[in-house]
Short mmCIF file of C-alpha atoms in Angstrom, two decimals:
data_model
loop_
_atom_site.label_atom_id
_atom_site.label_comp_id
_atom_site.label_asym_id
_atom_site.label_seq_id
_atom_site.Cartn_x
_atom_site.Cartn_y
_atom_site.Cartn_z
CA MET A 21 -17.02 -33.39 -14.10
CA ARG A 22 -13.40 -34.64 -13.92
CA VAL A 23 -10.19 -32.65 -13.69
CA ARG A 24 -9.29 -33.64 -17.25
CA ASP A 25 -12.39 -31.81 -18.51
CA LEU A 26 -10.59 -28.55 -17.68
CA LEU A 27 -8.10 -29.38 -20.44
CA ALA A 28 -10.65 -30.45 -23.06
CA PRO A 29 -11.52 -28.37 -26.16
CA GLY A 30 -13.89 -25.56 -25.23
CA ALA A 31 -12.53 -25.28 -21.69
CA PRO A 32 -10.56 -22.24 -20.45
CA ARG A 33 -6.92 -22.33 -21.62
CA LEU A 34 -5.28 -23.86 -18.54
CA ARG A 35 -1.86 -25.52 -18.51
CA LEU A 36 -1.28 -28.74 -16.62
CA LEU A 37 1.94 -28.66 -14.56
CA THR A 38 1.78 -31.79 -12.38
CA ALA A 39 0.03 -35.11 -11.66
CA GLU A 40 -0.94 -36.17 -15.17
CA ASP A 41 -2.11 -39.55 -13.79
CA GLU A 42 -4.59 -37.96 -11.34
CA LEU A 43 -6.86 -36.29 -13.89
CA ASP A 44 -9.82 -38.64 -13.33
CA ARG A 45 -10.58 -37.08 -9.97
CA GLN A 46 -14.18 -35.89 -9.67
CA VAL A 47 -14.70 -32.12 -9.25
CA SER A 48 -17.78 -31.16 -7.25
CA GLY A 49 -17.23 -27.41 -7.01
CA VAL A 50 -14.82 -24.47 -6.83
CA MET A 51 -13.25 -22.54 -3.94
CA THR A 52 -11.40 -19.29 -4.62
CA THR A 53 -9.02 -18.30 -1.82
CA ASP A 54 -5.75 -16.57 -0.90
CA LEU A 55 -5.91 -17.57 2.77
CA HIS A 56 -2.81 -19.15 4.30
CA ASP A 57 -4.96 -21.92 5.79
CA PRO A 58 -8.17 -22.51 3.79
CA GLY A 59 -8.59 -26.13 4.94
CA ARG A 60 -11.44 -25.42 7.36
CA TYR A 61 -13.59 -24.09 4.49
CA LEU A 62 -13.15 -27.16 2.29
CA HIS A 63 -15.73 -29.95 2.22
CA GLY A 64 -14.02 -32.27 -0.27
CA GLY A 65 -14.06 -32.49 -4.06
CA GLU A 66 -13.22 -28.82 -4.75
CA LEU A 67 -10.85 -27.31 -7.24
CA VAL A 68 -9.00 -24.55 -5.37
CA LEU A 69 -8.42 -21.33 -7.32
CA THR A 70 -5.73 -19.05 -5.89
CA GLY A 71 -3.84 -15.93 -6.89
CA MET A 72 -0.86 -17.09 -4.69
CA LEU A 73 -0.95 -13.91 -2.58
CA TRP A 74 -0.43 -16.12 0.48
CA ARG A 75 3.11 -17.00 -0.71
CA THR A 76 6.01 -15.07 0.83
CA GLY A 77 8.61 -17.82 0.39
CA PRO A 78 9.16 -21.44 -0.78
CA ALA A 79 8.10 -22.90 2.60
CA ASP A 80 4.62 -21.40 2.18
CA SER A 81 3.96 -23.59 -0.88
CA GLU A 82 4.46 -26.85 1.04
CA ARG A 83 2.26 -25.69 3.90
CA PHE A 84 -0.53 -24.48 1.57
CA VAL A 85 -0.62 -27.67 -0.53
CA ARG A 86 -0.55 -29.88 2.56
CA THR A 87 -3.53 -27.96 3.96
CA ILE A 88 -5.73 -28.28 0.90
CA VAL A 89 -4.86 -31.98 0.48
CA ALA A 90 -6.01 -32.58 4.06
CA GLY A 91 -9.23 -30.68 3.30
CA GLY A 92 -10.08 -32.97 0.39
CA ALA A 93 -9.31 -30.68 -2.56
CA VAL A 94 -8.89 -32.58 -5.85
CA ALA A 95 -6.88 -30.00 -7.82
CA LEU A 96 -5.17 -26.60 -7.54
CA ALA A 97 -5.35 -23.84 -10.16
CA ALA A 98 -2.88 -20.98 -9.68
CA GLY A 99 -3.45 -17.61 -11.36
CA GLU A 100 -0.50 -15.82 -12.95
CA ALA A 101 -2.11 -12.37 -13.17
CA GLU A 102 -0.84 -11.03 -9.78
CA VAL A 103 2.53 -12.64 -9.02
CA GLY A 104 3.61 -13.94 -12.41
CA PRO A 105 4.41 -17.53 -13.47
CA VAL A 106 3.76 -20.38 -11.06
CA PRO A 107 6.93 -20.79 -8.90
CA GLU A 108 8.84 -24.04 -9.06
CA ASP A 109 8.51 -24.65 -5.31
CA LEU A 110 4.70 -24.80 -5.69
CA VAL A 111 5.09 -27.22 -8.61
CA GLU A 112 7.33 -29.45 -6.50
CA ALA A 113 4.97 -29.37 -3.51
CA CYS A 114 2.02 -30.45 -5.71
CA ARG A 115 4.15 -33.18 -7.27
CA ARG A 116 5.05 -34.59 -3.84
CA HIS A 117 1.39 -34.65 -2.77
CA ARG A 118 0.14 -35.95 -6.16
CA MET A 119 -2.06 -32.83 -6.46
CA PRO A 120 -2.96 -31.82 -10.05
CA LEU A 121 -1.69 -28.25 -10.57
CA LEU A 122 -3.05 -26.05 -13.34
CA ALA A 123 -1.71 -22.65 -14.36
CA VAL A 124 -4.30 -19.95 -15.13
CA PRO A 125 -2.88 -17.48 -17.71
CA ASP A 126 -3.10 -13.80 -16.86
CA ASP A 127 -5.77 -13.23 -19.56
CA ILE A 128 -8.15 -15.84 -18.10
CA ALA A 129 -10.43 -14.55 -15.34
CA PHE A 130 -11.17 -16.72 -12.31
CA GLY A 131 -14.84 -16.09 -13.00
CA THR A 132 -14.51 -17.79 -16.38
CA VAL A 133 -13.05 -20.91 -14.75
CA THR A 134 -15.69 -20.90 -12.02
CA GLU A 135 -18.54 -20.50 -14.51
CA PHE A 136 -17.22 -23.33 -16.69
CA ILE A 137 -16.97 -25.73 -13.76
CA GLY A 138 -20.42 -24.72 -12.54
CA ARG A 139 -21.99 -25.48 -15.91
CA GLN A 140 -20.25 -28.83 -16.18
CA VAL A 141 -21.12 -29.95 -12.67
CA SER A 142 -24.76 -28.89 -13.14
CA ALA A 143 -24.97 -30.75 -16.46
CA ASP A 144 -23.58 -33.93 -14.89
CA ARG A 145 -26.07 -33.77 -12.05
CA ALA A 146 -28.83 -33.14 -14.58
CA ALA A 147 -27.76 -36.22 -16.52
CA ASP A 148 -27.95 -38.31 -13.34
CA LEU A 149 -31.40 -36.94 -12.57
CA ALA A 150 -32.45 -37.45 -16.18
CA ALA A 151 -31.63 -41.13 -15.85
CA LEU A 152 -33.57 -41.23 -12.58
CA VAL A 153 -36.58 -39.51 -14.14
CA ASP A 154 -36.44 -41.87 -17.10
CA ARG A 155 -36.45 -44.90 -14.81
CA HIS A 156 -39.30 -43.41 -12.83
CA ARG A 157 -41.24 -42.82 -16.05
CA LEU A 158 -40.89 -46.48 -16.96
CA LEU A 159 -42.07 -47.49 -13.50
CA VAL A 160 -45.10 -45.23 -13.76
CA SER A 161 -45.98 -46.64 -17.18
CA ALA A 162 -45.52 -50.25 -16.16
CA ALA A 163 -46.89 -50.30 -12.64
CA GLY A 164 -49.32 -47.37 -12.60
CA GLY A 165 -47.43 -45.61 -9.82
CA GLY A 166 -47.71 -41.90 -9.12
CA GLY A 167 -45.04 -39.71 -7.67
CA LEU A 168 -45.03 -36.54 -9.79
CA ASP A 169 -44.69 -34.33 -6.73
CA ALA A 170 -41.79 -36.43 -5.46
CA VAL A 171 -39.90 -36.08 -8.75
CA LEU A 172 -40.50 -32.32 -8.93
CA ASP A 173 -39.35 -31.95 -5.32
CA LEU A 174 -36.19 -33.83 -6.24
CA LEU A 175 -35.50 -31.49 -9.13
CA GLY A 176 -36.13 -28.44 -6.98
CA GLY A 177 -33.90 -29.68 -4.18
CA ASP A 178 -30.98 -30.99 -6.22
CA LEU A 179 -30.95 -28.57 -9.16
CA ASP A 180 -32.86 -25.60 -7.74
CA LEU A 181 -35.18 -26.11 -10.69
CA ASP A 182 -38.86 -25.23 -10.24
CA CYS A 183 -41.32 -27.22 -12.37
CA TRP A 184 -45.12 -27.38 -12.42
CA VAL A 185 -47.70 -29.61 -14.07
CA LEU A 186 -50.75 -27.54 -15.03
CA THR A 187 -54.13 -28.25 -16.59
CA PRO A 188 -55.30 -26.09 -19.53
CA THR A 189 -57.33 -24.00 -17.08
CA GLY A 190 -54.30 -23.31 -14.86
CA ALA A 191 -54.96 -25.78 -12.02
CA VAL A 192 -51.80 -27.21 -10.42
CA ILE A 193 -51.50 -30.99 -10.72
CA ALA A 194 -48.01 -31.11 -9.20
CA GLY A 195 -45.25 -28.71 -8.22
CA PRO A 196 -44.77 -25.88 -5.69
CA ALA A 197 -48.09 -24.06 -6.14
CA ASP A 198 -47.07 -21.31 -3.69
CA ARG A 199 -44.29 -20.22 -6.08
CA LEU A 200 -46.61 -19.56 -9.02
CA SER A 201 -49.47 -17.10 -8.64
CA ALA A 202 -52.88 -17.61 -10.21
CA GLU A 203 -52.19 -14.71 -12.57
CA ASP A 204 -48.90 -16.27 -13.69
CA ARG A 205 -50.57 -19.65 -14.23
CA ASP A 206 -53.24 -17.99 -16.34
CA GLN A 207 -50.62 -16.29 -18.53
CA LEU A 208 -48.62 -19.50 -18.91
CA VAL A 209 -51.53 -21.67 -20.03
CA ARG A 210 -52.72 -18.95 -22.43
CA ALA A 211 -49.23 -18.73 -23.96
CA HIS A 212 -49.05 -22.51 -24.23
CA LEU A 213 -52.51 -22.93 -25.79
CA GLY A 214 -51.86 -20.11 -28.24
CA ALA A 215 -48.58 -21.71 -29.34
CA GLN A 216 -50.26 -25.12 -29.66
CA ARG A 217 -53.05 -23.65 -31.78
CA GLN A 218 -50.47 -22.09 -34.11
CA ARG A 219 -48.71 -25.47 -34.35
CA ARG A 220 -45.44 -24.04 -33.05
CA ARG A 221 -42.81 -26.58 -32.11
CA PRO A 222 -42.26 -27.02 -28.35
CA PRO A 223 -40.81 -26.06 -26.02
CA HIS A 224 -42.84 -22.87 -26.02
CA ARG A 225 -41.38 -19.91 -24.19
CA ALA A 226 -43.16 -17.34 -22.05
CA ARG A 227 -41.70 -14.32 -20.28
CA LEU A 228 -43.48 -13.06 -17.17
CA ALA A 229 -42.57 -10.38 -14.67
CA GLY A 230 -40.88 -13.00 -12.50
CA GLY A 231 -38.72 -14.46 -15.29
CA SER A 232 -38.86 -16.76 -18.29
CA TYR A 233 -40.53 -20.18 -18.51
CA SER A 234 -40.43 -23.11 -20.90
CA LEU A 235 -43.70 -24.90 -21.66
CA LEU A 236 -43.92 -28.49 -22.90
CA PRO A 237 -47.09 -30.44 -23.79
CA ALA A 238 -47.87 -33.68 -21.97
CA ALA A 239 -50.43 -35.44 -24.17
CA ALA A 240 -51.96 -38.67 -22.89
CA SER A 241 -50.90 -40.46 -26.08
CA ALA A 242 -49.01 -39.71 -29.27
CA GLU A 243 -52.17 -40.10 -31.34
CA GLN A 244 -54.21 -37.69 -29.25
CA ASP A 245 -54.59 -34.16 -30.58
CA ALA A 246 -56.52 -32.43 -27.83
CA PRO A 247 -54.45 -29.44 -26.63
CA LEU A 248 -57.46 -27.98 -24.83
CA ALA A 249 -57.48 -31.01 -22.52
CA ASP A 250 -53.76 -31.86 -22.29
CA TRP A 251 -51.62 -31.16 -19.27
CA MET A 252 -48.55 -29.02 -19.70
CA LEU A 253 -45.15 -28.97 -18.00
CA ALA A 254 -43.93 -25.49 -17.03
CA VAL A 255 -40.22 -25.22 -16.26
CA ALA A 256 -38.56 -22.12 -14.81
CA GLY A 257 -35.95 -20.89 -17.30
CA ASP A 258 -35.34 -21.14 -21.02
CA VAL A 259 -34.79 -24.79 -21.94
CA THR A 260 -33.37 -23.83 -25.35
CA GLU A 261 -30.34 -22.29 -23.64
CA TRP A 262 -29.58 -25.43 -21.60
CA THR A 263 -26.99 -28.08 -22.31
CA THR A 264 -28.08 -31.16 -24.24
CA LYS A 265 -28.12 -33.28 -21.11
CA ARG A 266 -30.25 -30.81 -19.23
CA GLN A 267 -32.69 -30.54 -22.15
CA GLN A 268 -32.98 -34.33 -22.07
CA LEU A 269 -34.03 -34.03 -18.43
CA ALA A 270 -36.95 -31.74 -19.38
CA GLU A 271 -38.02 -34.03 -22.23
CA ASN A 272 -37.96 -37.11 -20.00
CA LEU A 273 -39.92 -35.28 -17.35
CA ALA A 274 -42.59 -34.32 -19.93
CA ARG A 275 -42.87 -37.98 -20.91
CA LEU A 276 -43.27 -38.95 -17.27
CA VAL A 277 -46.10 -36.41 -16.90
CA ALA A 278 -47.76 -37.79 -20.04
CA ALA A 279 -47.56 -41.32 -18.60
CA GLU A 280 -49.21 -40.16 -15.37
CA ARG A 281 -51.93 -38.41 -17.38
CA GLN A 282 -52.57 -41.59 -19.36
CA ARG A 283 -52.79 -43.58 -16.13
CA ARG A 284 -55.39 -41.15 -14.80
CA ASP A 285 -57.40 -41.37 -18.01
CA GLU A 286 -57.47 -45.15 -17.67
CA GLY A 287 -58.96 -44.70 -14.23
CA ARG A 288 -61.75 -42.54 -15.66
CA ARG A 289 -63.16 -45.23 -17.93
CA LEU A 290 -65.60 -46.68 -15.39
CA ARG A 291 -66.75 -43.24 -14.33
CA ARG A 292 -67.35 -42.27 -17.95
CA ARG A 293 -69.48 -45.36 -18.48
CA LEU A 294 -71.55 -44.55 -15.38
CA ALA A 295 -72.03 -40.97 -16.63
CA ASP A 296 -73.14 -42.12 -20.08
CA GLU A 297 -75.62 -44.56 -18.54
CA LEU A 298 -77.05 -41.82 -16.33
CA LEU A 299 -77.44 -39.45 -19.29
CA ASP A 300 -79.21 -42.19 -21.26
CA ARG A 301 -81.67 -42.72 -18.40
CA LEU A 302 -82.34 -39.00 -18.13
CA GLN A 303 -82.97 -38.64 -21.85
CA ARG A 304 -85.45 -41.52 -21.92
CA ASP A 305 -87.13 -40.19 -18.77
CA ALA A 306 -86.40 -43.30 -16.73
CA ASP A 307 -88.00 -44.02 -13.37
CA PRO A 308 -86.55 -41.78 -10.58
CA ALA A 309 -85.61 -44.88 -8.58
CA GLU A 310 -83.47 -46.08 -11.52
CA ILE A 311 -81.76 -42.66 -11.75
CA SER A 312 -81.20 -42.66 -8.00
CA ARG A 313 -79.46 -46.04 -8.18
CA ALA A 314 -77.10 -44.70 -10.86
CA LEU A 315 -76.26 -41.68 -8.71
CA TYR A 316 -75.68 -43.91 -5.70
CA ALA A 317 -73.28 -46.15 -7.64
CA SER A 318 -71.28 -43.15 -8.77
CA SER A 319 -71.15 -41.46 -5.37
CA ALA A 320 -70.32 -44.68 -3.55
CA MET A 321 -67.41 -45.27 -5.90
CA ALA A 322 -66.05 -41.77 -5.22
CA ALA A 323 -66.63 -42.12 -1.47
CA ARG A 324 -64.30 -45.13 -1.35
CA TYR A 325 -61.44 -42.77 -2.13
CA GLU A 326 -62.58 -39.95 0.14
CA SER A 327 -63.17 -41.63 3.50
CA PRO A 328 -64.28 -44.96 4.98
CA GLU A 329 -67.70 -43.52 5.72
CA PRO A 330 -69.92 -42.59 2.74
CA ARG A 331 -71.35 -39.09 2.98
CA ALA A 332 -74.93 -38.54 3.98
CA GLN A 333 -75.80 -37.06 0.60
CA VAL A 334 -74.52 -40.03 -1.45
CA GLN A 335 -78.04 -41.01 -2.36
CA ASP A 336 -80.04 -37.95 -1.45
CA GLY A 337 -79.26 -34.28 -1.84
CA SER A 338 -79.32 -31.60 -4.51
CA TRP A 339 -77.59 -31.86 -7.87
CA LEU A 340 -76.61 -29.39 -10.57
CA VAL A 341 -76.63 -30.09 -14.31
CA VAL A 342 -74.35 -28.36 -16.82
CA SER A 343 -75.03 -28.64 -20.54
CA ALA A 344 -72.09 -27.81 -22.84
CA GLU A 345 -71.58 -27.67 -26.58
CA GLY A 346 -68.49 -27.11 -28.70
CA THR A 347 -68.41 -25.38 -32.06
CA GLY A 348 -65.51 -25.97 -34.41
CA LEU A 349 -64.13 -28.66 -32.09
CA PRO A 350 -63.75 -32.41 -32.65
CA GLU A 351 -66.08 -34.88 -30.98
CA GLY A 352 -65.16 -35.69 -27.40
CA MET A 353 -63.15 -32.51 -26.91
CA VAL A 354 -65.69 -30.71 -24.71
CA ARG A 355 -66.02 -33.74 -22.47
CA ALA A 356 -62.23 -33.97 -22.05
CA VAL A 357 -62.03 -30.24 -21.33
CA LEU A 358 -64.69 -30.42 -18.62
CA GLU A 359 -63.06 -33.48 -17.06
CA GLU A 360 -59.86 -31.48 -16.58
CA ALA A 361 -61.63 -28.27 -15.54
CA LEU A 362 -64.06 -29.88 -13.07
CA GLY A 363 -62.08 -32.95 -12.07
CA GLY A 364 -60.37 -31.16 -9.20
CA THR A 365 -63.58 -29.41 -8.15
CA SER A 366 -65.63 -32.48 -7.35
CA ASP A 367 -64.43 -36.06 -7.66
CA ARG A 368 -68.11 -37.05 -7.72
CA ALA A 369 -68.93 -35.13 -10.91
CA LEU A 370 -70.36 -37.32 -13.68
CA ILE A 371 -69.39 -36.05 -17.14
CA ALA A 372 -71.13 -37.70 -20.07
CA GLY A 373 -70.15 -37.22 -23.69
CA ALA A 374 -72.61 -36.61 -26.49
CA GLY A 375 -70.77 -35.93 -29.77
CA THR A 376 -69.47 -32.37 -29.73
CA GLY A 377 -71.21 -31.69 -26.43
CA ALA A 378 -71.22 -32.91 -22.86
CA VAL A 379 -73.51 -33.05 -19.85
CA VAL A 380 -72.24 -32.73 -16.27
CA VAL A 381 -74.14 -33.89 -13.18
CA LEU A 382 -72.52 -32.97 -9.89
CA PRO A 383 -73.61 -32.62 -6.25
CA ALA A 384 -74.60 -29.05 -5.51
CA LEU A 385 -72.84 -29.20 -2.14
CA ASP A 386 -69.59 -30.13 -3.88
CA ALA A 387 -69.99 -27.69 -6.73
CA ALA A 388 -67.50 -24.82 -6.61
CA VAL A 389 -68.33 -23.67 -10.13
CA PRO A 390 -71.77 -21.99 -10.32
CA ALA A 391 -72.57 -20.12 -13.52
CA ASP A 392 -71.03 -16.85 -12.32
CA THR A 393 -67.58 -18.46 -11.87
CA LEU A 394 -67.64 -21.19 -14.52
CA ARG A 395 -66.87 -18.60 -17.19
CA GLU A 396 -63.84 -17.41 -15.23
CA LEU A 397 -62.63 -20.99 -14.74
CA LEU A 398 -62.73 -21.74 -18.47
CA ALA A 399 -61.53 -18.33 -19.68
CA PRO A 400 -57.88 -19.42 -20.33
CA LEU A 401 -59.16 -21.87 -22.97
CA GLU A 402 -59.99 -18.94 -25.26
CA ALA A 403 -56.32 -18.80 -26.30
CA GLY A 404 -56.57 -22.30 -27.77
CA LEU A 405 -59.97 -22.12 -29.45
CA GLY A 406 -59.02 -20.20 -32.58
CA SER A 407 -61.28 -17.96 -34.64
CA GLU A 408 -63.92 -20.64 -35.25
CA GLY A 409 -63.91 -22.45 -31.93
CA ARG A 410 -66.50 -21.83 -29.22
CA ILE A 411 -67.71 -23.47 -26.01
CA THR A 412 -71.16 -22.56 -24.69
CA LEU A 413 -72.49 -23.76 -21.35
CA GLY A 414 -75.76 -23.61 -19.45
CA VAL A 415 -76.15 -24.32 -15.72
CA SER A 416 -79.36 -25.46 -14.05
CA ALA A 417 -80.71 -24.61 -10.64
CA PRO A 418 -80.15 -27.37 -8.02
CA ALA A 419 -82.47 -30.35 -8.34
CA ALA A 420 -83.65 -31.33 -4.86
CA GLU A 421 -83.79 -35.04 -5.66
CA ALA A 422 -82.95 -37.56 -8.37
CA GLY A 423 -86.43 -37.25 -9.85
CA GLY A 424 -85.80 -33.59 -10.62
CA LEU A 425 -82.71 -34.22 -12.75
CA ARG A 426 -84.71 -34.60 -15.96
CA GLY A 427 -86.10 -31.10 -15.52
CA ALA A 428 -82.67 -29.78 -14.52
CA LEU A 429 -81.22 -31.18 -17.75
CA GLU A 430 -83.84 -29.35 -19.82
CA GLU A 431 -83.21 -26.20 -17.82
CA ALA A 432 -79.45 -26.44 -18.45
CA ARG A 433 -80.05 -26.92 -22.17
CA HIS A 434 -82.28 -23.85 -22.34
CA ALA A 435 -79.63 -21.87 -20.48
CA ARG A 436 -77.00 -23.08 -22.94
CA ARG A 437 -79.09 -21.76 -25.85
CA ILE A 438 -79.07 -18.38 -24.13
CA ALA A 439 -75.28 -18.58 -23.87
CA ALA A 440 -75.05 -19.54 -27.55
CA ALA A 441 -76.86 -16.32 -28.51
CA ARG A 442 -74.07 -14.24 -26.99
CA VAL A 443 -70.82 -13.03 -28.48
CA GLY A 444 -67.64 -14.69 -27.21
CA ARG A 445 -65.60 -17.86 -27.40
CA VAL A 446 -66.57 -19.13 -23.94
CA CYS A 447 -70.12 -18.15 -22.90
CA VAL A 448 -72.06 -19.30 -19.84
CA ALA A 449 -75.67 -18.71 -18.75
CA GLY A 450 -77.30 -19.67 -15.47
CA PRO A 451 -80.82 -20.52 -14.31
CA GLU A 452 -81.54 -16.98 -13.16
CA GLU A 453 -81.70 -15.91 -16.83
CA LEU A 454 -84.41 -18.38 -17.76
CA ALA A 455 -87.17 -16.16 -16.39
CA SER A 456 -86.12 -13.14 -18.48
CA HIS A 457 -86.53 -11.98 -22.06
CA VAL A 458 -83.15 -13.57 -22.86
CA LEU A 459 -84.74 -17.02 -23.06
CA LEU A 460 -87.27 -15.76 -25.57
CA LEU A 461 -84.53 -14.17 -27.68
CA ALA A 462 -82.52 -17.39 -27.65
CA ALA A 463 -85.49 -19.31 -29.04
CA VAL A 464 -85.90 -16.93 -32.01
CA PRO A 465 -84.14 -18.03 -35.25
CA ASP A 466 -80.94 -16.17 -36.07
CA GLU A 467 -82.24 -14.62 -39.28
CA VAL A 468 -85.31 -13.21 -37.49
CA ARG A 469 -83.15 -11.68 -34.76
CA ARG A 470 -80.80 -10.12 -37.31
CA ALA A 471 -83.70 -8.61 -39.27
CA PHE A 472 -85.31 -7.20 -36.11
CA ARG A 473 -82.06 -5.63 -34.95
CA SER A 474 -81.33 -4.24 -38.39
CA ARG A 475 -84.70 -2.52 -38.80
CA LEU A 476 -84.35 -0.66 -35.52
CA LEU A 477 -80.64 0.14 -35.29
CA ASP A 478 -79.00 0.17 -38.73
CA LYS A 479 -79.94 3.79 -39.53
CA VAL A 480 -78.88 4.96 -36.07
CA ILE A 481 -75.52 3.18 -36.34
CA ALA A 482 -74.95 4.56 -39.85
CA TYR A 483 -75.70 8.10 -38.62
CA ASP A 484 -73.18 7.69 -35.78
CA ILE A 485 -70.50 6.56 -38.23
CA GLU A 486 -71.14 9.33 -40.75
CA HIS A 487 -71.44 12.22 -38.28
CA GLN A 488 -69.22 10.94 -35.45
CA ALA A 489 -72.32 11.15 -33.26
CA ASP A 490 -73.19 9.22 -30.10
CA LEU A 491 -76.81 8.24 -30.66
CA VAL A 492 -76.51 4.52 -29.83
CA ARG A 493 -74.84 5.22 -26.48
CA THR A 494 -77.43 7.91 -25.80
CA LEU A 495 -80.24 5.43 -26.54
CA GLU A 496 -78.74 2.86 -24.16
CA ALA A 497 -78.39 5.43 -21.37
CA PHE A 498 -81.94 6.73 -21.92
CA LEU A 499 -83.41 3.24 -21.56
CA ARG A 500 -81.28 2.47 -18.47
CA SER A 501 -82.58 5.69 -16.92
CA ASP A 502 -86.19 4.57 -17.49
CA GLY A 503 -86.77 7.56 -19.77
CA SER A 504 -85.78 10.12 -17.12
CA TRP A 505 -84.35 13.19 -18.92
CA THR A 506 -82.49 14.57 -15.92
CA ARG A 507 -80.91 11.28 -14.83
CA CYS A 508 -79.89 10.40 -18.37
CA ALA A 509 -78.39 13.84 -19.04
CA ALA A 510 -76.41 13.64 -15.79
CA GLN A 511 -75.15 10.17 -16.68
CA LEU A 512 -74.00 11.35 -20.14
CA HIS A 513 -72.66 14.67 -18.77
CA VAL A 514 -74.67 16.69 -21.32
CA HIS A 515 -77.34 19.39 -21.11
CA VAL A 516 -80.97 18.24 -21.14
CA ASN A 517 -81.56 20.16 -24.38
CA THR A 518 -78.68 18.23 -26.01
CA LEU A 519 -80.25 14.98 -24.85
CA ARG A 520 -83.67 16.01 -26.24
CA TYR A 521 -82.05 16.79 -29.60
CA ARG A 522 -80.36 13.38 -29.75
CA ILE A 523 -83.53 11.47 -28.81
CA GLY A 524 -85.46 13.46 -31.41
CA ARG A 525 -82.91 12.54 -34.08
CA ILE A 526 -83.26 8.83 -33.15
CA GLU A 527 -87.04 9.07 -33.46
CA GLU A 528 -86.73 10.78 -36.88
CA LEU A 529 -84.35 8.10 -38.17
CA THR A 530 -86.44 5.14 -36.96
CA GLY A 531 -90.00 6.45 -37.08
CA ARG A 532 -90.46 5.34 -33.46
CA ASP A 533 -91.66 7.27 -30.39
CA LEU A 534 -89.53 6.78 -27.28
CA SER A 535 -92.31 8.07 -25.06
CA ARG A 536 -94.23 4.87 -25.85
CA LEU A 537 -93.50 1.77 -23.74
CA GLU A 538 -93.82 -0.57 -26.73
CA ASP A 539 -91.16 1.29 -28.72
CA ARG A 540 -88.85 1.43 -25.71
CA VAL A 541 -89.17 -2.35 -25.29
CA ASP A 542 -88.37 -2.89 -28.98
CA PHE A 543 -85.26 -0.73 -28.77
CA TYR A 544 -84.16 -2.51 -25.58
CA LEU A 545 -84.47 -5.92 -27.23
CA ALA A 546 -82.65 -4.73 -30.34
CA LEU A 547 -79.76 -3.46 -28.22
CA GLU A 548 -79.66 -6.78 -26.37
CA LEU A 549 -79.40 -8.61 -29.68
CA ALA A 550 -76.57 -6.28 -30.75
#
């Protein structure tokens, strides 16, 4: 800001006393002092605020002004609250040294002046950085350059402004990851996805224990409507309370992130084509040698970016297959989601698209997302799925060689059907469940499963509702205890006679005998379906 900005509308009510032709001086900060010799604490460019307590006589004014001029001060503001109106000897000293002198009325606090200058200086620096970010954005778009981390470091260093680029699953693309915990990232992406799903206008705001954040989408293109796959820009603070120039900085930065995302998507085109070709070969049961060549081409391409020496398992080794399907989602969405979720896990993952579904083939040694953690990885997406949206996934066991991938694909698809039979927006099943009754249940038509469950449990559930009883929970505990009366009673914290009464009531309502293995199995399956 310039000295003249202190006299503009909206500024504190200061009166200019001297040096009207020096008002274009640049103010870089404020120093408040009543020292006789403050020169050693000046770095240049400051406006000096003083209550004039250093003045005991006219000679002190000349000495004080000479000192601050030598220190590089650009203006002097004298407060009238303590010693009254600015003395004429101070006015004359400032006039001789061509030092702009401003009088601060007794009803204007120094803090008000300091805060005003701080906001103006910060806004000017933000405008400079906004121009820099805008130029960088154009360079990224035109030349395919990167540099997101460099730009965010610049913002953090010059404006003390922390920013992060996050995927919809909370992975950090750029920014100081050590300053944002995994729990905070999870809350931020959930807040962002929820706001996107409700079509709220950005920036979206989120308040965490550590403070408030502003969230801006960074779509790969203006036509793309895939919030579950878009990156987001998280900025510490509430952008809506910023000055116009500072808000422009955030908007330009979001556009820069979108340009980088688009550049990365362009780089995925070849990999997508390789993945689609591999899936086609698997579905038509191609020769294992043909499948192996496709895997080698993909792994060799990734190895070029990892190290000069291809890994030993480029051609041989074990592979996992993940089958995924989206419900209530547009075509291609699941593929884009998995590219973002798994892209940082293994740069050798092949992700093929098949309508509303996707198939992933990735080296087992690189895979950091087995079935038991894949659900946790994708959990934040629930906030953006809505009431009708679902993603179900099945994971195969490792295939020891390329020839086993066809079987692994079928295994993953069976596991996905198990996941689809469950309740939840993001459901995952692994190969360990394929040898259980769950696979059989998944293969049974929905209407048959509903009828089976209804015949066994509807009367028991209705009795619980009408009498505020606990028969369903008692039945579950009895089956988990393998029909042991003492263990079940201890687990439920009831007397054995109470347990016998409850089991008898269940048998009366259903016409079944819980001492028979067949009836116990039926009840177990019905509870699983529930």
